[in-house]
PDB file of C-alpha atoms in Angstrom:
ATOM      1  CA  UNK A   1      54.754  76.328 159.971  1.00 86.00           C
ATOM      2  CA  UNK A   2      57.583  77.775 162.161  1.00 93.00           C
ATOM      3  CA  UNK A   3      57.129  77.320 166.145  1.00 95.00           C
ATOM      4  CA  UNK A   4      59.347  79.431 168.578  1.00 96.00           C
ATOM      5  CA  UNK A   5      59.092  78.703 172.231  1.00 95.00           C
ATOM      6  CA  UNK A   6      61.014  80.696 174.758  1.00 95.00           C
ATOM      7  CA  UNK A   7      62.509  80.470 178.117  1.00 95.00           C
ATOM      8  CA  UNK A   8      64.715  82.024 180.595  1.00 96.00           C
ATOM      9  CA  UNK A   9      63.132  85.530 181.526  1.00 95.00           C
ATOM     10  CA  UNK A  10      61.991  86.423 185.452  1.00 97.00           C
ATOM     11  CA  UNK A  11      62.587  88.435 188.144  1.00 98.00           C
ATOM     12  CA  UNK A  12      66.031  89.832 188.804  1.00 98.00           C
ATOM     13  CA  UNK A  13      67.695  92.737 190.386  1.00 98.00           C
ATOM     14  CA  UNK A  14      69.379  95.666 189.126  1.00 98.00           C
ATOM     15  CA  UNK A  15      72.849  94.550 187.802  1.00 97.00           C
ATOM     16  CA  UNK A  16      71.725  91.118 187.870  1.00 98.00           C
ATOM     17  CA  UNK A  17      72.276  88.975 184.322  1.00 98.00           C
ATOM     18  CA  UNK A  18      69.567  86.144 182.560  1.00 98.00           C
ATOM     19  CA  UNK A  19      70.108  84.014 179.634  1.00 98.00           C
ATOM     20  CA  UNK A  20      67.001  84.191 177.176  1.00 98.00           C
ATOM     21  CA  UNK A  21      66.446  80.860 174.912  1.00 98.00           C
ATOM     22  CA  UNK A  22      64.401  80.746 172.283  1.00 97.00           C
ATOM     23  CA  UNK A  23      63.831  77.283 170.142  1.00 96.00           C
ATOM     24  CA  UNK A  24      62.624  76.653 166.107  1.00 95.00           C
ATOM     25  CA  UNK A  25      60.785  73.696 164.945  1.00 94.00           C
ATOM     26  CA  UNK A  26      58.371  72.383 162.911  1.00 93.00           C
ATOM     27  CA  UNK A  27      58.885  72.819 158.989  1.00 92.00           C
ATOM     28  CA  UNK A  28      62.306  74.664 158.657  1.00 92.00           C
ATOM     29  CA  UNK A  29      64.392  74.552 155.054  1.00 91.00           C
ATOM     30  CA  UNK A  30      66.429  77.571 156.339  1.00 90.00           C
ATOM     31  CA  UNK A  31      66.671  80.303 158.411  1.00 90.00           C
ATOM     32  CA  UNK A  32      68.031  83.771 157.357  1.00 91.00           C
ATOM     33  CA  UNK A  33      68.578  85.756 160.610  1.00 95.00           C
ATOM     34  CA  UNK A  34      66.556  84.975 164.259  1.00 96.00           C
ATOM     35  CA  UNK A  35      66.969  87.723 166.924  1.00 97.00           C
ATOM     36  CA  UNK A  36      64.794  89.524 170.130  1.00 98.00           C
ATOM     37  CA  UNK A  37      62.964  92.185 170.251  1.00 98.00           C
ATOM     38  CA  UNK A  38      61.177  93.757 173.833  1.00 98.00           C
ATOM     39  CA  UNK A  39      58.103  95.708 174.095  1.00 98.00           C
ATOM     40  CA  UNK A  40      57.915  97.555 177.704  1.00 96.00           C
ATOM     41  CA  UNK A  41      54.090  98.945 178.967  1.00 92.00           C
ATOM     42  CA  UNK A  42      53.421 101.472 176.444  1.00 94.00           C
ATOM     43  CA  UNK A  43      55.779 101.530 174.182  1.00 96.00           C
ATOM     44  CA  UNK A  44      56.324  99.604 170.839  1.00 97.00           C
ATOM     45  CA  UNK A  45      57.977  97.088 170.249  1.00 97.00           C
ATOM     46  CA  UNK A  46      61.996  97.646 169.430  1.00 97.00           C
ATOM     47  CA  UNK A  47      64.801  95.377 168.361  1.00 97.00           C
ATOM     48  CA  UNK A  48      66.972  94.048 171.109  1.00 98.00           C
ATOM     49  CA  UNK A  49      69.763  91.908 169.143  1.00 98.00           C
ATOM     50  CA  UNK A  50      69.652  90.494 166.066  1.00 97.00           C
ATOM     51  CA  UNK A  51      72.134  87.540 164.749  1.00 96.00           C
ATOM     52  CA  UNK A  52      71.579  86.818 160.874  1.00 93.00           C
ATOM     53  CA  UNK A  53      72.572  84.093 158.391  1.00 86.00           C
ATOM     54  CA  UNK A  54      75.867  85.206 157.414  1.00 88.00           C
ATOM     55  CA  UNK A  55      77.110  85.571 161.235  1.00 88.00           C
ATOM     56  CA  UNK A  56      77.096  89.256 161.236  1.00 94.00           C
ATOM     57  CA  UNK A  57      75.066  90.391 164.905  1.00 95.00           C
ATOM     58  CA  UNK A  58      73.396  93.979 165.310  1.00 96.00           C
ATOM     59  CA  UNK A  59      72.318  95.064 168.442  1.00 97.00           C
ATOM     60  CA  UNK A  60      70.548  98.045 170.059  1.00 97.00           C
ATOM     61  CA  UNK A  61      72.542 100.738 171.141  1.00 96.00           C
ATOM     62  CA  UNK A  62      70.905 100.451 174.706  1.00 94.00           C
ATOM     63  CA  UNK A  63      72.079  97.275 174.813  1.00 92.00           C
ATOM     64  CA  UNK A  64      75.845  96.916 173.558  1.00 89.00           C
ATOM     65  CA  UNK A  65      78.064  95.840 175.917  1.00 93.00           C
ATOM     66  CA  UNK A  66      75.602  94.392 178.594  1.00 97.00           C
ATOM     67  CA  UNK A  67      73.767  91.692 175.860  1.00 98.00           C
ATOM     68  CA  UNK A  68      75.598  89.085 173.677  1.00 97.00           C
ATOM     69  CA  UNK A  69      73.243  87.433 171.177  1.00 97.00           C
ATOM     70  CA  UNK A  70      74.642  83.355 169.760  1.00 96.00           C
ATOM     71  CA  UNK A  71      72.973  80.434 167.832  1.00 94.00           C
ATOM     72  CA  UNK A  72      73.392  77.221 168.616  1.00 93.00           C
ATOM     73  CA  UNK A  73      72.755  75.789 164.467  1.00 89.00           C
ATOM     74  CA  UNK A  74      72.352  72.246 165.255  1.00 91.00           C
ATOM     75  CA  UNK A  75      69.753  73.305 167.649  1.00 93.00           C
ATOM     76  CA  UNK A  76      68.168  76.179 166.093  1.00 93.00           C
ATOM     77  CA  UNK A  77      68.467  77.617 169.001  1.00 96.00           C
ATOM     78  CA  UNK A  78      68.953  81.454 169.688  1.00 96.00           C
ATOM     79  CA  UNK A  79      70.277  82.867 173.087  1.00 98.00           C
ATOM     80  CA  UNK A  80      70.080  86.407 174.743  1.00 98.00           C
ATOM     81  CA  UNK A  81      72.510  86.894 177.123  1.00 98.00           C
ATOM     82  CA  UNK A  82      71.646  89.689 179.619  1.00 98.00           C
ATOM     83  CA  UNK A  83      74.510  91.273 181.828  1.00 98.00           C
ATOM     84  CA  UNK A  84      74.217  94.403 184.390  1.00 97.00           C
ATOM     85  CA  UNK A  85      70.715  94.718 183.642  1.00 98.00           C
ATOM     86  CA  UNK A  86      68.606  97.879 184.415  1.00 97.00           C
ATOM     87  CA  UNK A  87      64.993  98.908 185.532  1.00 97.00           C
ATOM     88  CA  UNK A  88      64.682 100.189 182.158  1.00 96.00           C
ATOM     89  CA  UNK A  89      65.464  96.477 180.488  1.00 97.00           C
ATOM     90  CA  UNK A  90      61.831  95.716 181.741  1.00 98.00           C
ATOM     91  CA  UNK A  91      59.495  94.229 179.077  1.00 98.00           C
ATOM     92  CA  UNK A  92      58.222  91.045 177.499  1.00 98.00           C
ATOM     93  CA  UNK A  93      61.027  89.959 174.923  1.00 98.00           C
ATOM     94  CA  UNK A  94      60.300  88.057 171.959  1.00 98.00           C
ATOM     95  CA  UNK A  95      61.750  85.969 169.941  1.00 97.00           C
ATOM     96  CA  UNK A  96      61.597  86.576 166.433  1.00 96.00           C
ATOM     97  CA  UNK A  97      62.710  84.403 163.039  1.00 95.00           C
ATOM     98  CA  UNK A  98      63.046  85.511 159.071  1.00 94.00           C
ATOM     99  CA  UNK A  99      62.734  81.526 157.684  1.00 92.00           C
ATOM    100  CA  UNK A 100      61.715  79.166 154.949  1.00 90.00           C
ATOM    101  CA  UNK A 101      59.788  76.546 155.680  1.00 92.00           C
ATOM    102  CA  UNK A 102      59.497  75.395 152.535  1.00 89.00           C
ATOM    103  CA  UNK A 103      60.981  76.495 149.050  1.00 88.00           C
ATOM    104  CA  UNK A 104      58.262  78.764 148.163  1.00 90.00           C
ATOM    105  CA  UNK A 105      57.694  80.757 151.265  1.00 90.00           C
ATOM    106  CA  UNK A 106      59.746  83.196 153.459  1.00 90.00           C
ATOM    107  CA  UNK A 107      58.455  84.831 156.792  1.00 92.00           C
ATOM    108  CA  UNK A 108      58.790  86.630 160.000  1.00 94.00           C
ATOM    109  CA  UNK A 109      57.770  84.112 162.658  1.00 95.00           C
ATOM    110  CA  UNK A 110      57.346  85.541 166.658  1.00 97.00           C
ATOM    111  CA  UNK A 111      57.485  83.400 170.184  1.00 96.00           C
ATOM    112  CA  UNK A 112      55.003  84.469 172.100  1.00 96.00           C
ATOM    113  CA  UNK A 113      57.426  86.571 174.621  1.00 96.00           C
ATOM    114  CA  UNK A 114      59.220  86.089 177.727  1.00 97.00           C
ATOM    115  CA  UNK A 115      58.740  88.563 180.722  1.00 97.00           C
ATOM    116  CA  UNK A 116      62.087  90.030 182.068  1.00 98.00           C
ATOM    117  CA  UNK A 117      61.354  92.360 185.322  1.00 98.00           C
ATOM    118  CA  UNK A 118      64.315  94.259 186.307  1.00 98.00           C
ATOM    119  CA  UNK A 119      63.766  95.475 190.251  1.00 97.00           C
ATOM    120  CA  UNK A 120      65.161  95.219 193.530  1.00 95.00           C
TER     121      UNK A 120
END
């Protein structure tokens, strides 16, 4: 199985930045994209950044220009950079992975979320 621990949210204030960290282990052959998603109080969840296999990154529109998503490959490690963030950037953010851990199987594997609280 695929484990994804994350670290890095808090408390910050408005215009304030965080750096979001998310780790794979366990049984990994490959991984095909990892990325974040956020869920705020009542709403669903929504993709935040996503950085996939090939390089190519998409990111929300609410989010371009503040957030820079990178991999560390070695590590297989994902990072969330979070610049001039807002009230509205409040939620739990999770990590999320499309991987193999073995030859036969492919899957969506989630961390079990990071709370980011954006307020003076």
């Amino acid at each position: 199985q695929v484990q994804l621990v994350e670290s890095g949210g808090g408390l910050v204030q408005p215009g304030g930045s965080l750096r979001l960290s998310c780790a794979a282990s366990g049984r990994i052959i490959s991984i095909n994209a990892m990325g974040w998603y956020r869920q705020a109080p009542g709403k669903e969840r929504e993709l935040v950044a996503v950085l996939r296999g090939t390089g190519s990154t998409q990111y929300a529109d609410f989010v371009k220009g503040r957030f820079t998503i990178s991999r560390d490959n070695a590590k297989n490690t994902v990072y969330l950079q979070m610049n001039s963030l807002k009230p509205e950037d409040t939620a739990v953010y999770y990590c999320y992975t499309d991987a193999k851990p073995d030859w036969h199987t492919r899957g969506d594997y989630w961390g079990q979320g990071t709370p980011v609280t954006v307020s003076s």
